[in-house]
């Protein structure tokens, strides 16, 4: 098995899968041509902004016989799903590399553990999921899930067979890492001895990252935010859902506006001017390329740790002379009562979820 498709179970019982950005040598140079042949072994994880901005993907083989599906890795949801072979109502458009789709055995009324509605007359169970303004609905099924060289990980993997959705990506669906009995990792739990997992999404497209095995969402307590070491003059205490499937970080409106003003003040001192629009963006006053070394940093004070975010984690680069803040008000997320710690802030941290000790770990510059 080559380095581009290495998916293995280590001697300590943990599973390891590589993570690749869309420009990594293991992925075709043209991101529009990603398909089963270019990530031939399920378990490879890909970052591809052309498919869906800011998300990371995992190649899996699902069904009997196995079929290739490219799915978003999402710690903010629990149930995994892909489009059904027959879309009965409306299904999102998929890129050629994201199908064929699965056609599972139906999950019967007698099956336990998945809290969705069942229909006695047809002896089938249904599901419905919402992601802000997006959603997926369909039937529950079970089938074989294979990773890496068709090595079977779960024989009776429970997932959703979508028959109606409004989904903005071109990938086949979502693989849920949340802490419920039927999530991807909890269905793998019978093959491991310790209840924890970790991932590292690379910020440098030449680097390899990865993730390993193992409240249905995971959250941390944010105590406050500082810019270049100076705390914001606002109460920043709030719960942040750690969501690998969301790019930006969404904080309460009061914290966001204080952060935006502090960043704008720091940028003005460095001869950048602010553009006003839906997002907070900046350009160098002289029109020269962005000097990343001179940009402000952000410190996120958690209960037992401080995340030191360098400029690359604070801003998105839109062009050589334009950058935008990778933070937004939670009002913009469509769920105003939820704050989210997105994956942009955590690249290239290794994020460890120790569910037995109920703690998080963050290791900077890990991939």
Short mmCIF file of C-alpha atoms in Angstrom, two decimals:
data_model
loop_
_atom_site.label_atom_id
_atom_site.label_comp_id
_atom_site.label_asym_id
_atom_site.label_seq_id
_atom_site.Cartn_x
_atom_site.Cartn_y
_atom_site.Cartn_z
CA UNK A 1 0.00 0.00 0.00
CA UNK A 2 1.54 3.37 -0.99
CA UNK A 3 1.76 6.53 1.11
CA UNK A 4 -1.15 8.12 -0.73
CA UNK A 5 -3.57 5.43 0.35
CA UNK A 6 -2.13 4.19 3.63
CA UNK A 7 -4.97 3.30 5.98
CA UNK A 8 -4.04 1.05 8.85
CA UNK A 9 -4.73 -0.16 12.37
CA UNK A 10 -1.70 0.45 14.57
CA UNK A 11 -0.33 -1.95 17.16
CA UNK A 12 -2.02 0.04 19.94
CA UNK A 13 -5.41 -0.64 18.32
CA UNK A 14 -5.91 2.86 16.88
CA UNK A 15 -6.97 3.39 13.27
CA UNK A 16 -5.04 5.92 11.19
CA UNK A 17 -6.12 7.58 7.95
CA UNK A 18 -4.13 10.20 5.98
CA UNK A 19 -5.50 13.71 5.34
CA UNK A 20 -4.66 15.52 2.10
CA UNK A 21 -5.26 19.02 0.80
CA UNK A 22 -6.47 19.28 -2.81
CA UNK A 23 -2.97 20.38 -3.97
CA UNK A 24 -1.12 17.53 -2.26
CA UNK A 25 0.88 15.36 -4.75
CA UNK A 26 -1.31 12.38 -3.82
CA UNK A 27 -4.31 14.09 -5.40
CA UNK A 28 -4.64 14.91 -9.13
CA UNK A 29 -3.29 18.37 -9.99
CA UNK A 30 -6.66 19.32 -11.46
CA UNK A 31 -9.11 19.24 -8.51
CA UNK A 32 -12.05 18.84 -10.86
CA UNK A 33 -10.83 15.34 -11.77
CA UNK A 34 -10.88 13.72 -8.32
CA UNK A 35 -12.45 10.30 -8.68
CA UNK A 36 -12.17 6.77 -7.36
CA UNK A 37 -9.00 6.08 -9.36
CA UNK A 38 -7.08 9.01 -7.91
CA UNK A 39 -7.89 8.02 -4.32
CA UNK A 40 -8.15 4.33 -5.01
CA UNK A 41 -8.08 3.18 -1.40
CA UNK A 42 -10.94 4.29 0.81
CA UNK A 43 -9.75 6.03 3.95
CA UNK A 44 -7.86 8.81 2.16
CA UNK A 45 -9.01 12.27 3.24
CA UNK A 46 -8.96 15.19 0.82
CA UNK A 47 -9.26 18.96 1.13
CA UNK A 48 -10.80 20.38 -2.04
CA UNK A 49 -12.10 23.95 -2.13
CA UNK A 50 -13.48 23.45 -5.65
CA UNK A 51 -15.83 20.74 -4.38
CA UNK A 52 -16.88 22.51 -1.19
CA UNK A 53 -15.08 25.53 0.25
CA UNK A 54 -13.11 24.87 3.42
CA UNK A 55 -14.09 21.23 3.98
CA UNK A 56 -12.09 18.05 4.22
CA UNK A 57 -13.21 14.80 2.69
CA UNK A 58 -12.87 11.11 3.25
CA UNK A 59 -13.05 8.48 0.52
CA UNK A 60 -15.09 5.46 1.62
CA UNK A 61 -16.48 2.36 -0.03
CA UNK A 62 -20.01 1.63 1.00
CA UNK A 63 -22.42 -1.16 0.10
CA UNK A 64 -22.42 -4.70 -1.31
CA UNK A 65 -20.79 -4.64 -3.80
CA UNK A 66 -18.71 -1.72 -2.54
CA UNK A 67 -19.20 1.65 -4.26
CA UNK A 68 -17.02 4.74 -3.96
CA UNK A 69 -18.33 7.80 -2.09
CA UNK A 70 -16.55 11.07 -1.24
CA UNK A 71 -17.97 12.46 2.02
CA UNK A 72 -17.42 15.45 4.30
CA UNK A 73 -15.80 14.76 7.70
CA UNK A 74 -18.10 16.39 10.27
CA UNK A 75 -17.65 16.36 14.06
CA UNK A 76 -20.73 18.56 14.35
CA UNK A 77 -23.19 15.84 13.30
CA UNK A 78 -23.77 12.20 14.15
CA UNK A 79 -25.61 10.28 11.43
CA UNK A 80 -23.67 9.57 8.23
CA UNK A 81 -25.54 9.73 4.91
CA UNK A 82 -25.09 9.61 1.14
CA UNK A 83 -27.47 10.08 -1.79
CA UNK A 84 -29.62 7.07 -2.63
CA UNK A 85 -29.21 5.27 -5.93
CA UNK A 86 -32.75 6.44 -6.73
CA UNK A 87 -33.46 9.98 -5.63
CA UNK A 88 -37.22 10.12 -5.10
CA UNK A 89 -37.75 13.85 -4.48
CA UNK A 90 -34.70 16.12 -4.88
CA UNK A 91 -31.01 15.46 -4.40
CA UNK A 92 -28.07 17.82 -4.78
CA UNK A 93 -25.83 17.70 -7.83
CA UNK A 94 -22.74 15.58 -7.32
CA UNK A 95 -19.33 15.74 -8.95
CA UNK A 96 -18.36 12.67 -10.94
CA UNK A 97 -15.86 11.72 -8.21
CA UNK A 98 -18.63 11.47 -5.60
CA UNK A 99 -20.67 8.58 -6.96
CA UNK A 100 -22.01 5.90 -7.64
CA UNK A 101 -24.30 6.07 -4.67
CA UNK A 102 -25.23 3.36 -2.23
CA UNK A 103 -28.39 1.28 -2.16
CA UNK A 104 -28.53 -0.19 1.38
CA UNK A 105 -30.58 -2.83 3.12
CA UNK A 106 -33.36 -0.98 4.98
CA UNK A 107 -33.12 -0.49 8.72
CA UNK A 108 -36.16 -2.28 10.14
CA UNK A 109 -38.53 -1.11 12.86
CA UNK A 110 -37.10 -3.72 15.23
CA UNK A 111 -33.59 -2.23 15.11
CA UNK A 112 -32.72 -0.16 18.17
CA UNK A 113 -30.38 2.73 18.89
CA UNK A 114 -31.32 5.26 16.19
CA UNK A 115 -33.90 7.77 17.47
CA UNK A 116 -35.78 8.51 14.25
CA UNK A 117 -39.35 7.75 13.17
CA UNK A 118 -40.41 4.41 11.75
CA UNK A 119 -43.37 3.44 9.56
CA UNK A 120 -45.18 0.30 10.71
CA UNK A 121 -46.87 -0.34 7.35
CA UNK A 122 -43.59 -0.54 5.42
CA UNK A 123 -41.39 -1.64 8.34
CA UNK A 124 -38.83 1.05 7.51
CA UNK A 125 -37.28 3.90 9.47
CA UNK A 126 -36.85 7.49 8.29
CA UNK A 127 -34.47 10.28 9.24
CA UNK A 128 -34.27 14.05 8.87
CA UNK A 129 -31.23 16.28 9.47
CA UNK A 130 -30.76 20.04 9.26
CA UNK A 131 -27.49 21.97 8.87
CA UNK A 132 -28.51 25.62 9.21
CA UNK A 133 -30.26 26.32 5.88
CA UNK A 134 -29.33 22.89 4.49
CA UNK A 135 -31.03 19.56 5.14
CA UNK A 136 -31.15 15.87 4.21
CA UNK A 137 -34.04 13.41 4.62
CA UNK A 138 -34.60 9.80 3.63
CA UNK A 139 -34.52 6.21 4.82
CA UNK A 140 -32.16 4.56 7.28
CA UNK A 141 -30.19 1.58 6.06
CA UNK A 142 -27.27 -0.66 6.93
CA UNK A 143 -24.52 -2.14 4.76
CA UNK A 144 -20.80 -2.87 4.64
CA UNK A 145 -18.35 0.02 5.14
CA UNK A 146 -14.82 -0.58 3.79
CA UNK A 147 -11.67 1.50 4.25
CA UNK A 148 -8.28 1.06 2.62
CA UNK A 149 -7.78 -1.81 0.17
CA UNK A 150 -11.43 -2.77 0.77
CA UNK A 151 -10.55 -3.86 4.31
CA UNK A 152 -13.93 -4.11 5.99
CA UNK A 153 -14.24 -2.00 9.13
CA UNK A 154 -17.97 -2.30 9.86
CA UNK A 155 -20.17 -5.01 8.33
CA UNK A 156 -23.52 -3.53 9.44
CA UNK A 157 -22.78 0.16 9.21
CA UNK A 158 -25.90 2.26 9.89
CA UNK A 159 -26.33 5.34 7.67
CA UNK A 160 -28.91 7.49 5.94
CA UNK A 161 -29.99 6.96 2.34
CA UNK A 162 -30.94 10.49 1.27
CA UNK A 163 -34.01 10.91 -0.95
CA UNK A 164 -34.57 14.65 -0.48
CA UNK A 165 -31.98 17.28 0.36
CA UNK A 166 -30.83 20.85 -0.01
CA UNK A 167 -27.05 20.57 0.18
CA UNK A 168 -24.57 23.03 -1.26
CA UNK A 169 -21.56 20.74 -1.77
CA UNK A 170 -20.76 18.42 -4.67
CA UNK A 171 -19.66 15.55 -2.41
CA UNK A 172 -21.82 12.44 -1.91
CA UNK A 173 -22.80 13.27 1.66
CA UNK A 174 -21.50 13.44 5.24
CA UNK A 175 -19.69 11.09 7.61
CA UNK A 176 -20.68 12.02 11.17
CA UNK A 177 -18.16 11.90 13.99
CA UNK A 178 -20.46 13.13 16.78
CA UNK A 179 -20.87 11.20 20.02
CA UNK A 180 -23.94 9.09 19.41
CA UNK A 181 -24.23 5.32 19.24
CA UNK A 182 -24.75 5.36 15.47
CA UNK A 183 -21.97 7.83 14.55
CA UNK A 184 -19.08 6.64 12.39
CA UNK A 185 -16.57 6.34 15.22
CA UNK A 186 -18.96 4.85 17.73
CA UNK A 187 -19.85 2.15 15.21
CA UNK A 188 -16.13 1.40 14.98
CA UNK A 189 -15.80 1.31 18.77
CA UNK A 190 -16.13 -2.45 18.96
CA UNK A 191 -12.78 -2.74 17.17
CA UNK A 192 -10.89 -0.54 19.66
CA UNK A 193 -10.18 -0.48 23.38
CA UNK A 194 -10.00 3.27 24.14
CA UNK A 195 -12.67 5.90 23.53
CA UNK A 196 -10.78 8.76 21.86
CA UNK A 197 -9.94 10.15 18.43
CA UNK A 198 -7.81 12.89 16.91
CA UNK A 199 -7.39 14.68 13.59
CA UNK A 200 -5.05 17.20 12.03
CA UNK A 201 -6.09 19.18 8.95
CA UNK A 202 -2.97 20.56 7.22
CA UNK A 203 -2.77 24.27 6.45
CA UNK A 204 0.11 23.68 4.03
CA UNK A 205 -1.07 21.80 0.93
CA UNK A 206 2.29 20.00 0.73
CA UNK A 207 1.90 18.50 4.20
CA UNK A 208 0.09 15.33 5.18
CA UNK A 209 -2.30 15.29 8.08
CA UNK A 210 -4.53 12.62 9.49
CA UNK A 211 -6.99 11.50 12.03
CA UNK A 212 -7.38 8.43 14.20
CA UNK A 213 -10.07 6.43 15.96
CA UNK A 214 -12.12 7.67 18.27
CA UNK A 215 -23.46 14.87 23.99
CA UNK A 216 -23.58 14.11 20.26
CA UNK A 217 -21.57 17.26 19.61
CA UNK A 218 -18.25 18.24 21.18
CA UNK A 219 -17.78 21.64 22.79
CA UNK A 220 -15.29 23.77 24.71
CA UNK A 221 -15.74 26.74 27.04
CA UNK A 222 -14.37 29.99 25.62
CA UNK A 223 -13.49 32.49 28.36
CA UNK A 224 -12.32 35.36 26.17
CA UNK A 225 -10.47 36.54 23.06
CA UNK A 226 -7.44 38.80 22.68
CA UNK A 227 -5.84 40.47 19.63
CA UNK A 228 -2.05 40.69 19.74
CA UNK A 229 -2.30 39.87 23.43
CA UNK A 230 -4.80 42.65 24.26
CA UNK A 231 -8.11 41.24 25.61
CA UNK A 232 -11.36 42.41 24.04
CA UNK A 233 -13.40 44.67 26.28
CA UNK A 234 -16.45 42.42 26.16
CA UNK A 235 -17.63 39.34 28.04
CA UNK A 236 -16.43 36.54 25.78
CA UNK A 237 -17.63 33.59 27.85
CA UNK A 238 -19.56 31.14 25.67
CA UNK A 239 -19.73 27.51 24.63
CA UNK A 240 -18.15 26.69 21.23
CA UNK A 241 -19.14 23.57 19.30
CA UNK A 242 -15.99 22.09 17.73
CA UNK A 243 -17.13 21.40 14.17
CA UNK A 244 -14.70 19.99 11.59
CA UNK A 245 -17.34 20.45 8.87
CA UNK A 246 -17.50 24.25 9.25
CA UNK A 247 -14.77 26.50 7.88
CA UNK A 248 -15.13 29.80 9.78
CA UNK A 249 -15.49 30.31 13.53
CA UNK A 250 -18.86 31.76 14.61
CA UNK A 251 -19.04 33.69 17.89
CA UNK A 252 -21.78 35.74 19.56
CA UNK A 253 -22.52 39.05 17.87
CA UNK A 254 -21.13 41.13 20.75
CA UNK A 255 -17.82 39.26 20.66
CA UNK A 256 -17.65 39.33 16.88
CA UNK A 257 -18.14 43.10 16.57
CA UNK A 258 -15.56 43.73 19.31
CA UNK A 259 -13.14 41.38 17.55
CA UNK A 260 -13.75 43.00 14.15
CA UNK A 261 -13.09 46.47 15.57
CA UNK A 262 -9.90 45.32 17.33
CA UNK A 263 -8.63 43.64 14.16
CA UNK A 264 -9.54 46.70 12.05
CA UNK A 265 -7.63 48.98 14.45
CA UNK A 266 -4.57 46.73 14.33
CA UNK A 267 -4.76 46.53 10.54
CA UNK A 268 -5.07 50.31 10.19
CA UNK A 269 -1.86 50.68 12.18
CA UNK A 270 -0.20 48.37 9.65
CA UNK A 271 -1.44 50.44 6.64
CA UNK A 272 -4.38 48.23 5.61
CA UNK A 273 -7.83 49.58 4.83
CA UNK A 274 -11.09 47.81 5.58
CA UNK A 275 -13.67 46.84 2.98
CA UNK A 276 -17.24 46.87 4.21
CA UNK A 277 -19.54 44.07 3.09
CA UNK A 278 -20.92 40.74 4.21
CA UNK A 279 -17.49 39.75 5.53
CA UNK A 280 -14.72 41.76 7.19
CA UNK A 281 -11.96 42.12 4.57
CA UNK A 282 -8.77 44.18 4.19
CA UNK A 283 -6.36 45.35 1.50
CA UNK A 284 -2.89 46.97 1.80
CA UNK A 285 -3.26 50.71 1.31
CA UNK A 286 -0.41 50.75 -1.21
CA UNK A 287 -1.77 47.89 -3.31
CA UNK A 288 1.20 45.63 -2.59
CA UNK A 289 0.82 41.91 -1.73
CA UNK A 290 -0.24 40.97 1.80
CA UNK A 291 2.68 40.69 4.23
CA UNK A 292 1.58 37.80 6.44
CA UNK A 293 4.38 38.29 8.97
CA UNK A 294 3.04 41.71 9.91
CA UNK A 295 -0.59 40.69 10.50
CA UNK A 296 -2.20 40.51 13.96
CA UNK A 297 -2.57 37.29 15.92
CA UNK A 298 -5.55 36.14 17.98
CA UNK A 299 -5.55 34.34 21.33
CA UNK A 300 -8.58 32.27 22.33
CA UNK A 301 -8.61 31.66 26.08
CA UNK A 302 -10.24 28.32 26.89
CA UNK A 303 -10.88 26.88 30.34
CA UNK A 304 -7.51 25.10 30.61
CA UNK A 305 -5.58 26.23 27.56
CA UNK A 306 -5.00 29.15 25.21
CA UNK A 307 -5.17 28.69 21.45
CA UNK A 308 -2.51 30.93 19.86
CA UNK A 309 -3.78 31.59 16.35
CA UNK A 310 -1.20 32.88 13.85
CA UNK A 311 -2.36 35.13 10.99
CA UNK A 312 -2.85 32.12 8.69
CA UNK A 313 -5.56 30.86 11.07
CA UNK A 314 -7.17 34.27 11.54
CA UNK A 315 -7.60 35.28 7.87
CA UNK A 316 -8.58 33.76 4.53
CA UNK A 317 -6.56 34.90 1.51
CA UNK A 318 -8.94 35.93 -1.27
CA UNK A 319 -6.18 37.22 -3.60
CA UNK A 320 -2.58 38.41 -3.30
CA UNK A 321 -3.77 41.80 -2.02
CA UNK A 322 -7.03 40.90 -0.21
CA UNK A 323 -7.69 38.94 2.99
CA UNK A 324 -10.87 38.34 5.00
CA UNK A 325 -11.44 37.52 8.65
CA UNK A 326 -12.11 33.81 9.32
CA UNK A 327 -14.58 34.72 12.09
CA UNK A 328 -18.25 35.60 11.72
CA UNK A 329 -21.20 36.50 13.93
CA UNK A 330 -23.32 33.47 14.80
CA UNK A 331 -26.30 35.32 13.29
CA UNK A 332 -24.72 34.64 9.89
CA UNK A 333 -24.68 30.87 10.50
CA UNK A 334 -28.47 30.59 10.49
CA UNK A 335 -28.38 29.26 14.07
CA UNK A 336 -28.05 32.40 16.23
CA UNK A 337 -27.99 30.47 19.52
CA UNK A 338 -24.99 28.31 18.53
CA UNK A 339 -21.31 29.29 18.53
CA UNK A 340 -18.88 27.21 16.43
CA UNK A 341 -15.12 26.68 16.47
CA UNK A 342 -14.42 25.98 12.79
CA UNK A 343 -11.63 24.07 11.09
CA UNK A 344 -9.80 27.15 9.75
CA UNK A 345 -8.80 28.18 13.28
CA UNK A 346 -7.46 24.70 14.00
CA UNK A 347 -5.19 24.19 10.98
CA UNK A 348 -2.62 22.64 11.45
CA UNK A 349 -3.36 21.78 15.10
CA UNK A 350 -3.73 18.17 16.12
CA UNK A 351 -7.10 18.08 17.89
CA UNK A 352 -7.50 15.23 20.38
CA UNK A 353 -10.93 14.20 21.68
CA UNK A 354 -10.43 12.06 24.79
CA UNK A 355 -13.97 10.93 25.52
CA UNK A 356 -13.00 8.74 28.45
CA UNK A 357 -11.37 11.64 30.31
CA UNK A 358 -13.79 14.19 28.81
CA UNK A 359 -10.96 16.48 27.73
CA UNK A 360 -9.63 18.12 24.56
CA UNK A 361 -5.98 18.40 23.55
CA UNK A 362 -4.51 20.86 21.04
CA UNK A 363 -1.00 20.49 19.57
CA UNK A 364 0.17 23.39 17.38
CA UNK A 365 1.97 22.84 14.06
CA UNK A 366 1.36 19.09 14.17
CA UNK A 367 0.98 18.55 10.42
#
